[in-house]
XYZ file of C-alpha atoms in Angstrom:
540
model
C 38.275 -18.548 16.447
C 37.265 -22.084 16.803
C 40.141 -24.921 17.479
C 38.888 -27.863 15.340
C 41.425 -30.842 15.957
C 42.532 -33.018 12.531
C 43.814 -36.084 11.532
C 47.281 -36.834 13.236
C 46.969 -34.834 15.835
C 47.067 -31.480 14.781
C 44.812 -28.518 15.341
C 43.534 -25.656 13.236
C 41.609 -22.521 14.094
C 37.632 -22.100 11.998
C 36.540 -18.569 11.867
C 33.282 -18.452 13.839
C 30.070 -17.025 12.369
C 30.594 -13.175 13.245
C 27.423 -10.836 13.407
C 27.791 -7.979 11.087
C 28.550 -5.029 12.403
C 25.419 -3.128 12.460
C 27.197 0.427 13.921
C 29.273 1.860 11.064
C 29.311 5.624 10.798
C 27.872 6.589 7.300
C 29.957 8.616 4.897
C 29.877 12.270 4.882
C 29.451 12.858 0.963
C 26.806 9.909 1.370
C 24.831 12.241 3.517
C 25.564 14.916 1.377
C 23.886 12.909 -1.612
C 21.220 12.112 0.278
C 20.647 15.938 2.073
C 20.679 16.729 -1.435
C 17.612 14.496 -3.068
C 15.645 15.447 -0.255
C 15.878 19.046 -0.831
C 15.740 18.385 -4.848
C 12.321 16.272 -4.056
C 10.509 18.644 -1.424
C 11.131 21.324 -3.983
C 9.666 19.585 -6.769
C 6.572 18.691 -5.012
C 5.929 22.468 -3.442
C 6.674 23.334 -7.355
C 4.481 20.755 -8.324
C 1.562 21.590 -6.296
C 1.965 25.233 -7.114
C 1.641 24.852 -10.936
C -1.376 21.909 -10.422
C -3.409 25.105 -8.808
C -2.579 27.776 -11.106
C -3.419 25.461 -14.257
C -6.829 24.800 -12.548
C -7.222 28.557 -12.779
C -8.679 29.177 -9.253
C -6.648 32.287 -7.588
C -6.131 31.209 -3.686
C -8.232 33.658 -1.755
C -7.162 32.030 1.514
C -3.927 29.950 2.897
C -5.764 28.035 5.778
C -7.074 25.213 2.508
C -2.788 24.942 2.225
C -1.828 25.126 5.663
C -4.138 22.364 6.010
C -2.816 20.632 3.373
C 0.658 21.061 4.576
C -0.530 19.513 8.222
C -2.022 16.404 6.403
C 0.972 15.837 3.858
C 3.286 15.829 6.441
C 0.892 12.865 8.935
C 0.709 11.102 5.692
C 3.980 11.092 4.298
C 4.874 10.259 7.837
C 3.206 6.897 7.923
C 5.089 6.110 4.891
C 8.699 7.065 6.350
C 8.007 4.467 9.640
C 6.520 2.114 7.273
C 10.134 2.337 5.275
C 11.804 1.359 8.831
C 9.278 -0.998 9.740
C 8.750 -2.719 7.191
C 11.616 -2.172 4.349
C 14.078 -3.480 6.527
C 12.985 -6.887 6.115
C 14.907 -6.721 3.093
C 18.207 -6.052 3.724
C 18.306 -8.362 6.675
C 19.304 -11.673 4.045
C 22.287 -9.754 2.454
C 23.733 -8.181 5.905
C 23.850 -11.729 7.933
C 25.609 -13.155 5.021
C 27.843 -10.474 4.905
C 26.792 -10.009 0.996
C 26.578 -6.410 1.235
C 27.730 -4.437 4.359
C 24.855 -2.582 6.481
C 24.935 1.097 5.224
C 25.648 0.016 1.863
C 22.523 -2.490 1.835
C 19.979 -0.077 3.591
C 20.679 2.597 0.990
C 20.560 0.294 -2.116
C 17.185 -1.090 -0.482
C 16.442 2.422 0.029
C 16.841 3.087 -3.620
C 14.854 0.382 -5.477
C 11.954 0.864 -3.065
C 12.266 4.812 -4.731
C 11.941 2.878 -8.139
C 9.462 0.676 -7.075
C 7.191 3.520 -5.789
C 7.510 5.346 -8.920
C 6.662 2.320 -11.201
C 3.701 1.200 -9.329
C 0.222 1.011 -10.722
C -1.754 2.970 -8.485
C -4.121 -0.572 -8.445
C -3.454 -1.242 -4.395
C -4.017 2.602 -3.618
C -7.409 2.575 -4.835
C -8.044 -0.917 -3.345
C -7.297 0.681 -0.286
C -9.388 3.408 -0.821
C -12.702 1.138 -1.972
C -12.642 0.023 1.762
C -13.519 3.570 3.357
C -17.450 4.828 3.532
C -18.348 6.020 0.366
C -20.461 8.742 2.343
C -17.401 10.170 3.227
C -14.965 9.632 0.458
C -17.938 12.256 -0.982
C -17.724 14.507 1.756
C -13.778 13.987 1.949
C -13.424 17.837 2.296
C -15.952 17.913 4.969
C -14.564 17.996 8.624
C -16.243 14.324 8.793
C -13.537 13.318 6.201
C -10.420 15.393 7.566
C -11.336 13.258 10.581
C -11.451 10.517 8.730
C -7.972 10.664 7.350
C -6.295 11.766 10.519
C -7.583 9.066 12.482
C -6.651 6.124 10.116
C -3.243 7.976 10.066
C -2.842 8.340 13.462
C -3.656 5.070 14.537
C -1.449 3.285 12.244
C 1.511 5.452 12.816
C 1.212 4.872 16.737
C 0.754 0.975 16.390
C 3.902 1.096 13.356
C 6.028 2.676 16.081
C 4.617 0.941 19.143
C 5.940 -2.574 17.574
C 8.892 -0.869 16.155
C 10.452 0.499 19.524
C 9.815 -3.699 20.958
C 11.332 -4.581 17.455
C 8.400 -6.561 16.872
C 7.662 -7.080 12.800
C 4.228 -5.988 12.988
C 2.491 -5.096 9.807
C 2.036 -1.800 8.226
C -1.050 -3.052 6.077
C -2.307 -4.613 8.638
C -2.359 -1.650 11.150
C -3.523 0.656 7.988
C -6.744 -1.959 6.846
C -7.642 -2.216 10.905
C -7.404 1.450 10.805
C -9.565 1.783 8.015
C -12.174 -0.514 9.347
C -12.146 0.598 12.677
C -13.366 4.318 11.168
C -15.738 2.771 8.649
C -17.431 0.996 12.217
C -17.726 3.999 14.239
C -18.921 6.398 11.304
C -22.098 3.737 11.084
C -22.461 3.228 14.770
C -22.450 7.337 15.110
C -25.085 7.576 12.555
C -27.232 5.464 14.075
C -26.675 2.441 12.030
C -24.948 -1.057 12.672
C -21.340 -0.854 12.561
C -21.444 -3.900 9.972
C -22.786 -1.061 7.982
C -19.807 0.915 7.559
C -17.256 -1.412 5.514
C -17.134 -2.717 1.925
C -16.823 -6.709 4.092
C -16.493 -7.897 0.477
C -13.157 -6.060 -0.213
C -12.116 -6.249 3.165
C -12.561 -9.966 3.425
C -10.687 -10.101 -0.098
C -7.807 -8.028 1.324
C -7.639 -9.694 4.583
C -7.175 -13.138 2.847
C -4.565 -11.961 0.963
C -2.838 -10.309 4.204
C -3.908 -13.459 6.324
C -2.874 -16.517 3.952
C 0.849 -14.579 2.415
C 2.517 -15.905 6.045
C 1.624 -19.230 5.559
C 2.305 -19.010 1.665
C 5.424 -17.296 2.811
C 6.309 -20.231 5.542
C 5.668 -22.974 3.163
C 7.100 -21.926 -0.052
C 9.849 -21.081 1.064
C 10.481 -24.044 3.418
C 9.600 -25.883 0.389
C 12.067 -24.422 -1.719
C 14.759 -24.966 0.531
C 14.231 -28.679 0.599
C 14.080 -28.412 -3.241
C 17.821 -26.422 -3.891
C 18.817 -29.180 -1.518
C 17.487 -31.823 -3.788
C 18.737 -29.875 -6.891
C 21.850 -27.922 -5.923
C 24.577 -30.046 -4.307
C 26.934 -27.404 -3.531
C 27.616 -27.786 0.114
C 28.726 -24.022 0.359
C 25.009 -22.608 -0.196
C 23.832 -24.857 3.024
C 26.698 -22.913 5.712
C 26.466 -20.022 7.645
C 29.149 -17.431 6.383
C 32.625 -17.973 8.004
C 33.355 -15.033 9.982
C 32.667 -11.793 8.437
C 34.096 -13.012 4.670
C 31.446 -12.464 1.564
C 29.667 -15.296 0.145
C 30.776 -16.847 -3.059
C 30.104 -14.654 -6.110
C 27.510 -16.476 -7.619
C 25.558 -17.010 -3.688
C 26.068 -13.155 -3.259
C 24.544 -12.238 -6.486
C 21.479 -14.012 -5.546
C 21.176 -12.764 -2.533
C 21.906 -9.131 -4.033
C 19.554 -10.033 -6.303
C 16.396 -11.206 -4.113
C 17.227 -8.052 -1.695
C 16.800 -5.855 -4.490
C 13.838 -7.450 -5.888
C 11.926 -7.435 -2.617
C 12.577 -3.793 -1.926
C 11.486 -2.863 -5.639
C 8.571 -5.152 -5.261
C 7.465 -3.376 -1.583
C 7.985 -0.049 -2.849
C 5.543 -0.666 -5.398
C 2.793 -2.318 -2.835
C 3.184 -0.511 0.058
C 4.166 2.430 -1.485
C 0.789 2.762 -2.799
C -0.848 2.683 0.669
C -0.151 6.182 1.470
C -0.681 7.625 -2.356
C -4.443 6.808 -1.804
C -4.767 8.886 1.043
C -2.539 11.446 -0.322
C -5.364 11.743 -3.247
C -8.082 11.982 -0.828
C -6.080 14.728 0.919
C -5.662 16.604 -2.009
C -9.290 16.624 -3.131
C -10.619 17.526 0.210
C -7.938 20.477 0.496
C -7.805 21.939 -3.386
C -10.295 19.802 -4.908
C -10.380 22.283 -8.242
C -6.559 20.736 -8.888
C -6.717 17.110 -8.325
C -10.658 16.038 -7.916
C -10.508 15.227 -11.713
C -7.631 14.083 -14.133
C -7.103 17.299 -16.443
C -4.344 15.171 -17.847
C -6.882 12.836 -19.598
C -5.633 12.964 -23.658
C -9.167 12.874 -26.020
C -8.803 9.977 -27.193
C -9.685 8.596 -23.666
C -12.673 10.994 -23.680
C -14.039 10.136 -26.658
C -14.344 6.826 -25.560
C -15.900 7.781 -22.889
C -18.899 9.277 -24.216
C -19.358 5.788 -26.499
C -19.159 3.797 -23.664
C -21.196 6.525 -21.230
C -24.441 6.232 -23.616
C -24.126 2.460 -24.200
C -24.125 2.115 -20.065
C -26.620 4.779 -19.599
C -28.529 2.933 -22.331
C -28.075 -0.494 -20.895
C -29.177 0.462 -17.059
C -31.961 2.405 -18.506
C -33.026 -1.469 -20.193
C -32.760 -3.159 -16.611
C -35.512 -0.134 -14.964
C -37.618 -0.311 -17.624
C -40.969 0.581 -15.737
C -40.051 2.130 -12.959
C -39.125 6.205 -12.938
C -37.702 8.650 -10.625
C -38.480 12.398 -9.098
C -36.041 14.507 -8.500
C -32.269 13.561 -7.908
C -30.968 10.011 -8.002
C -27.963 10.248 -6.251
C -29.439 9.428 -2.681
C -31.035 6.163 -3.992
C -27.502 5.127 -5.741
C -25.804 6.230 -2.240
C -27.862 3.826 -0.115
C -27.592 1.115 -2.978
C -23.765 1.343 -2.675
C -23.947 1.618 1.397
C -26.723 -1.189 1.704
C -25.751 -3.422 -1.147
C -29.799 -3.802 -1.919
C -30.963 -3.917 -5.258
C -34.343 -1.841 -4.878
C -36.801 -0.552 -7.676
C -34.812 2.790 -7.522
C -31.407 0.945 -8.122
C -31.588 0.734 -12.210
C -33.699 4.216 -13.022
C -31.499 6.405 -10.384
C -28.253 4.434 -12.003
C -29.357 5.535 -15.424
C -30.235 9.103 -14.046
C -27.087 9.518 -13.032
C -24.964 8.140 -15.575
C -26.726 10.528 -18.127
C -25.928 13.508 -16.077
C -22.139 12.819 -16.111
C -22.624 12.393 -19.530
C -24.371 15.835 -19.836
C -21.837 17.421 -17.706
C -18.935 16.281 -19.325
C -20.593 16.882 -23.234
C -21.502 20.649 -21.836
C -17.734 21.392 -21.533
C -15.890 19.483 -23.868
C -12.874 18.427 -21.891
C -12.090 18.181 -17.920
C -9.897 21.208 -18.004
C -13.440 23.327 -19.047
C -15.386 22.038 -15.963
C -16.041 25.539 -13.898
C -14.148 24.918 -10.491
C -17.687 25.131 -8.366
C -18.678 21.880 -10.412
C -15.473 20.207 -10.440
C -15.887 18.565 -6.854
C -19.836 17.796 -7.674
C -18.575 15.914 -11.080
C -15.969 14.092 -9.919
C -18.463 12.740 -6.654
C -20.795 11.607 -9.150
C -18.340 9.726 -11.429
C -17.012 7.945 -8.070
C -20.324 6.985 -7.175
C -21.639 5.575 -10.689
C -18.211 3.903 -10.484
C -18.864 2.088 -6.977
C -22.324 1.460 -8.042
C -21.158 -0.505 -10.764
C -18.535 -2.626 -8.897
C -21.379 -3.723 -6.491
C -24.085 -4.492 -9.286
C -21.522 -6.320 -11.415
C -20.857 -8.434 -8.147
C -24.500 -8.330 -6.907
C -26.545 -11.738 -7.257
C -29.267 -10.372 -7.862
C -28.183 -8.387 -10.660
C -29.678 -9.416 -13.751
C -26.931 -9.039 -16.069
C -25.939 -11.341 -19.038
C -21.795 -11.559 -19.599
C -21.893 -8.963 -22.193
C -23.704 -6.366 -19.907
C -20.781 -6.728 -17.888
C -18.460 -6.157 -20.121
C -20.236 -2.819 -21.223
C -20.292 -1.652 -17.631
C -16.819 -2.678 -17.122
C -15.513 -0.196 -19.785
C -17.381 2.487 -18.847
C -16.244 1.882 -15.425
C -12.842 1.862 -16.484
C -13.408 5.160 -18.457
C -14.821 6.872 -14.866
C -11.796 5.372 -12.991
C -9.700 6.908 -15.503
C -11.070 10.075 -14.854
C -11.336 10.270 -11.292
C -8.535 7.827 -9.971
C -5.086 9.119 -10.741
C -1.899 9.833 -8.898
C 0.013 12.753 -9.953
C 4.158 12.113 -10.220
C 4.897 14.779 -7.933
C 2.499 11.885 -5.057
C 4.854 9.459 -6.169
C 8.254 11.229 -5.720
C 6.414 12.283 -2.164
C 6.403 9.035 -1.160
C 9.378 6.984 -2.463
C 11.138 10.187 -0.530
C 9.220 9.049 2.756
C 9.816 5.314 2.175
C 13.284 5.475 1.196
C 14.268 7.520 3.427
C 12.302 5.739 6.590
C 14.454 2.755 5.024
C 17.877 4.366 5.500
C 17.605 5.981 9.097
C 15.465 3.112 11.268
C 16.496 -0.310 10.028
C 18.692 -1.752 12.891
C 15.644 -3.418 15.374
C 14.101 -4.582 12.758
C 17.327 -6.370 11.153
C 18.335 -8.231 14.074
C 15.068 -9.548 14.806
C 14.600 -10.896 11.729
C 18.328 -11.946 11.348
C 19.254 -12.925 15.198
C 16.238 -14.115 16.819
C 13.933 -16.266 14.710
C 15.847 -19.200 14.298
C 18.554 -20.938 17.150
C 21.355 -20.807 13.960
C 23.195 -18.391 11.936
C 21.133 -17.939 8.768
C 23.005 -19.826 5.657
C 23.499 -18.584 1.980
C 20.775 -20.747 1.054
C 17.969 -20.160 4.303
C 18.088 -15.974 2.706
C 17.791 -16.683 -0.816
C 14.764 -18.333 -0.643
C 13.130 -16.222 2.098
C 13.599 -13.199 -0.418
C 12.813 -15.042 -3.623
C 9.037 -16.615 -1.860
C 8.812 -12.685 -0.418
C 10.017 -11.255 -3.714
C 7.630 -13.605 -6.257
C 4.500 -12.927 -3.251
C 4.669 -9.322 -3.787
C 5.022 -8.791 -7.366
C 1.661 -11.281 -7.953
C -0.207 -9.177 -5.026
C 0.817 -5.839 -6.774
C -0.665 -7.765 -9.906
C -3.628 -8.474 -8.756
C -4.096 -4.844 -6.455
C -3.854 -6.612 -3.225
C -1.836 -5.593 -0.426
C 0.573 -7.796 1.421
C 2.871 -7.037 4.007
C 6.067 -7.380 3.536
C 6.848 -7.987 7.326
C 4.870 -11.269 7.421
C 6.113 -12.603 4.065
C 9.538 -12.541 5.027
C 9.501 -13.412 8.325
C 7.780 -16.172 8.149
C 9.429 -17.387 4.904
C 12.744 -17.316 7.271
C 10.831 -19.070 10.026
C 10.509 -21.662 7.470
C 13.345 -22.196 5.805
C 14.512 -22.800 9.622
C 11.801 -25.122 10.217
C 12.573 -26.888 6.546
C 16.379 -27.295 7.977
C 15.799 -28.241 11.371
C 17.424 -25.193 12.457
C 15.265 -24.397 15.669
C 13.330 -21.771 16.114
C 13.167 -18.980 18.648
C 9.827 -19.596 20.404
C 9.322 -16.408 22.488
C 9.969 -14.006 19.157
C 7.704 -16.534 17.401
C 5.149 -16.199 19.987
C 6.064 -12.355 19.728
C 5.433 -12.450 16.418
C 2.213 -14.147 16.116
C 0.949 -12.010 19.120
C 1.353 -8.587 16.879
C -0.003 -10.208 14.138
C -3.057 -11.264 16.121
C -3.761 -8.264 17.374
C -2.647 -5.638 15.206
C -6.218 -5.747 13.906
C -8.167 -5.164 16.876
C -6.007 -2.783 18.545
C -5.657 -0.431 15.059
C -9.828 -1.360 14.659
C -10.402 0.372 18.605
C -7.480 3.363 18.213
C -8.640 4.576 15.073
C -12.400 3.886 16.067
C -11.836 6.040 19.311
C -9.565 8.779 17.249
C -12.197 9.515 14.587
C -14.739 9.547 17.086
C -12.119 12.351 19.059
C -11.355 14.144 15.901
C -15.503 14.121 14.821
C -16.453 16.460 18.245
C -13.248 18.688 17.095
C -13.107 19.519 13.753
């Protein structure tokens, strides 16, 4: 206690701002709860998978396609659990330094929305994620090229996530995962014998690293800027002080900050959740591609329009290569079109080709569920590679399409994406297992960086809520929009700035810390998961 002296003489003790204690033993029947989802969850996903393969009416002839599958669930459900201590605990720092919510309480209610927010996502930042791999061997993802592939990105983003985590450094988890990505995409082009430019979509990547660049700075600013606003509109000096000793906010303060905690773990269980259901998919098709390489699931309504907008597409493409004709099979000229980004005299005739086979092939069988299982992994290639083709052309300059062409190829590329870019529930349940529980057992580094040593002052009321609401309204529009952001950054910096914005002080060496993992988590995930795929290639 603090002696502060008064008027007249007389003295009276101020209860100092108390840290939270962070070391609280958790509850036995909590553990039993939790013990208890876990078990409930593994079993419905080995259930789950189980009943996917029978349906797709393939008897399993051999266990090493499962055992493999086992091996690769496990790598990529593990990125997702650090990525729930790494990165989830950004959220619950707020509520715990203002004593809203006590620790274990807070890390499992974070724990619990990002669940819910895994399960509600879109699937839209998965497949962004996805787009940025080599399309060469997103076809060949049950090659040993492509089980390389995946363990390498995996690898090298799980050693960088726990690298930073042990120096409680908040590093980025889509950061590492898109430097991963890249890094693979460079040395599969530099191993077969082309530049490593060659190897990434730059197009997505530079979209994605924009959005993971600029959402510190938005995060910074904004919410610097809404401090100084709540200032401006809110004169209730309670919001602007630190918490006296270890006493809760006022109701209405600890509501908001409830509030904005919960928000921002619902809204980073539905981005970063998604990072690891991507990879999950391309897991699942390499290992038991007869199961998940197409969407069985698709009612016939969807397919119906499908074959409208397949013969209006194949129709339209056929138009633009009007003159020119191919020999043989197109899908080597599409390949290099989507790899090269070159409009050639092949493009349009090999395009139209190919779209009228998938056509054929789906007509020929009626419904996805008819599709023999030795032409289930060839179908679903060729709808992913008509579908890349047409993101490129509708982007390409050089395209030669009107608006309404466009729009034509943009519903028939929405009817292929249907069809070949899904994520089961059981995926989902996978991962908001992972995440939530990642989120429940590694928190504590993470908390005290962001809640001790950033600024040079206790964080106030005010300083937290509007750290969570910039990180909170940041995520939600990235999910939008299928970009990912990290969490980390958003929130970090938005506290930075709401310090900055108060003339708090900041903490220059975790500041420099903190810039120094965010410069070069790129470079060092681009050269580990270079060198690991490059490993992995000369093993598998």
């Amino acid at each position: 206690m603090t002696n502060i002296t008064m008027p007249g003489g007389m003295a009276t003790e101020q209860p100092e701002h108390k840290r939270p204690s962070l070391d609280t033993g958790i509850n036995p029947l909590t553990l039993l709860i939790l013990f208890s989802v876990i078990a409930v969850g593994l079993f419905y996903v080995a259930w789950s998978i189980r009943t996917d393969v029978i349906d797709a009416g393939v008897p399993a002839t051999t266990w090493a396609p499962f055992l493999l599958l086992g091996v690769a669930l496990l790598i990529a459900l593990g990125f997702e659990f650090v990525n729930g201590f790494h990165d989830t605990a950004n959220a619950v720092a707020t509520v715990i330094y203002t004593h809203s919510l006590p620790a274990n309480f807070a890390v499992m209610w974070s724990g619990f929305f990002n669940f819910l927010g895994v399960l509600m996502s879109t699937g839209a930042v998965a497949f962004g994620i996805v787009s940025l791999l080599p399309v060469e061997l997103i076809l060949q993802v049950g090659s040993s090229a492509g089980f390389a592939m995946v363990f390498a990105l995996l690898v090298a983003a799980i050693a960088w996530n726990l690298g930073t985590w042990w120096f409680g450094l908040p590093a980025s988890s889509s950061h590492t995962l898109i430097g991963s990505i890249i890094g693979v995409g460079v040395a599969n082009a530099m191993m077969r014998g082309r530049d490593g430019t060659s190897g990434v979509d730059w197009s997505k990547a530079t979209e994605i690293g924009y959005a993971l660049l600029l959402s510190p700075l938005v995060g910074f600013c904004l919410a610097a800027a809404l401090l100084i606003a709540m200032k401006v509109l809110i004169k209730n000096e309670a919001l602007y002080e630190a918490p006296k000793g270890n006493q809760p906010p006022p109701w209405w303060i600890r509501g908001l900050l409830i509030f904005t905690c919960t928000g921002v773990s619902f809204a980073h269980g539905s981005n970063d959740g998604q990072k690891g259901m991507g990879l999950i998919m391309l897991i699942l098709i390499g290992t038991v591609p007869t199961a998940y390489a197409l969407n069985r699931s698709l009612p016939e309504h969807e397919l119906a329009a499908f074959h409208t907008r397949s013969e209006v597409a194949a129709k339209l493409v056929q138009e633009k290569g009007f003159g020119h004709a191919i020999i043989g099979d197109p899908r080597p000229a599409v390949t290099a079109y989507v790899s090269q980004h070159k409009i050639s005299e092949g493009t349009y005739p090999s395009l139209a080709v190919l779209l009228q086979d998938i056509s054929k092939q789906i007509n020929d069988h009626g419904t996805m569920n008819k599709i023999p299982a030795a032409a289930v992994g060839n179908t679903r290639n060729d709808m992913y590679l008509a579908s890349e083709a047409i993101r490129f052309l509708m982007k390409d300059k050089e395209n030669d399409l009107n608006a309404a062409d466009v729009k034509v190829l943009k519903e028939y590329k929405d009817s292929l994406d249907a069809a070949t870019r899904f994520i089961p529930t059981w995926v989902k349940v996978a991962i908001a297992i992972a995440l939530g529980l990642g989120t429940m057992i590694g928190w504590k580094r993470i908390v005290v960086t962001v809640g001790e040593k950033i600024g040079k002052t206790h964080l106030t009321y005010a300083q937290g809520a509007s750290a969570e609401l910039v990180a909170m309204a940041t995520i939600f529009a990235a999910d939008n929009y299928g970009l990912p952001v990290s969490t980390t950054h958003v929130l970090s910096s938005g506290v930075a700035g709401t310090m900055a914005a108060n003339k708090s002080g900041l903490q220059m060496s975790t500041v420099r810390n903190l810039v120094l993992a965010w410069v070069l988590t790129l470079p060092v995930a681009i050269l580990l998961s270079a060198s690991l795929y490059y490993l992995f290639s000369h093993i598998f």
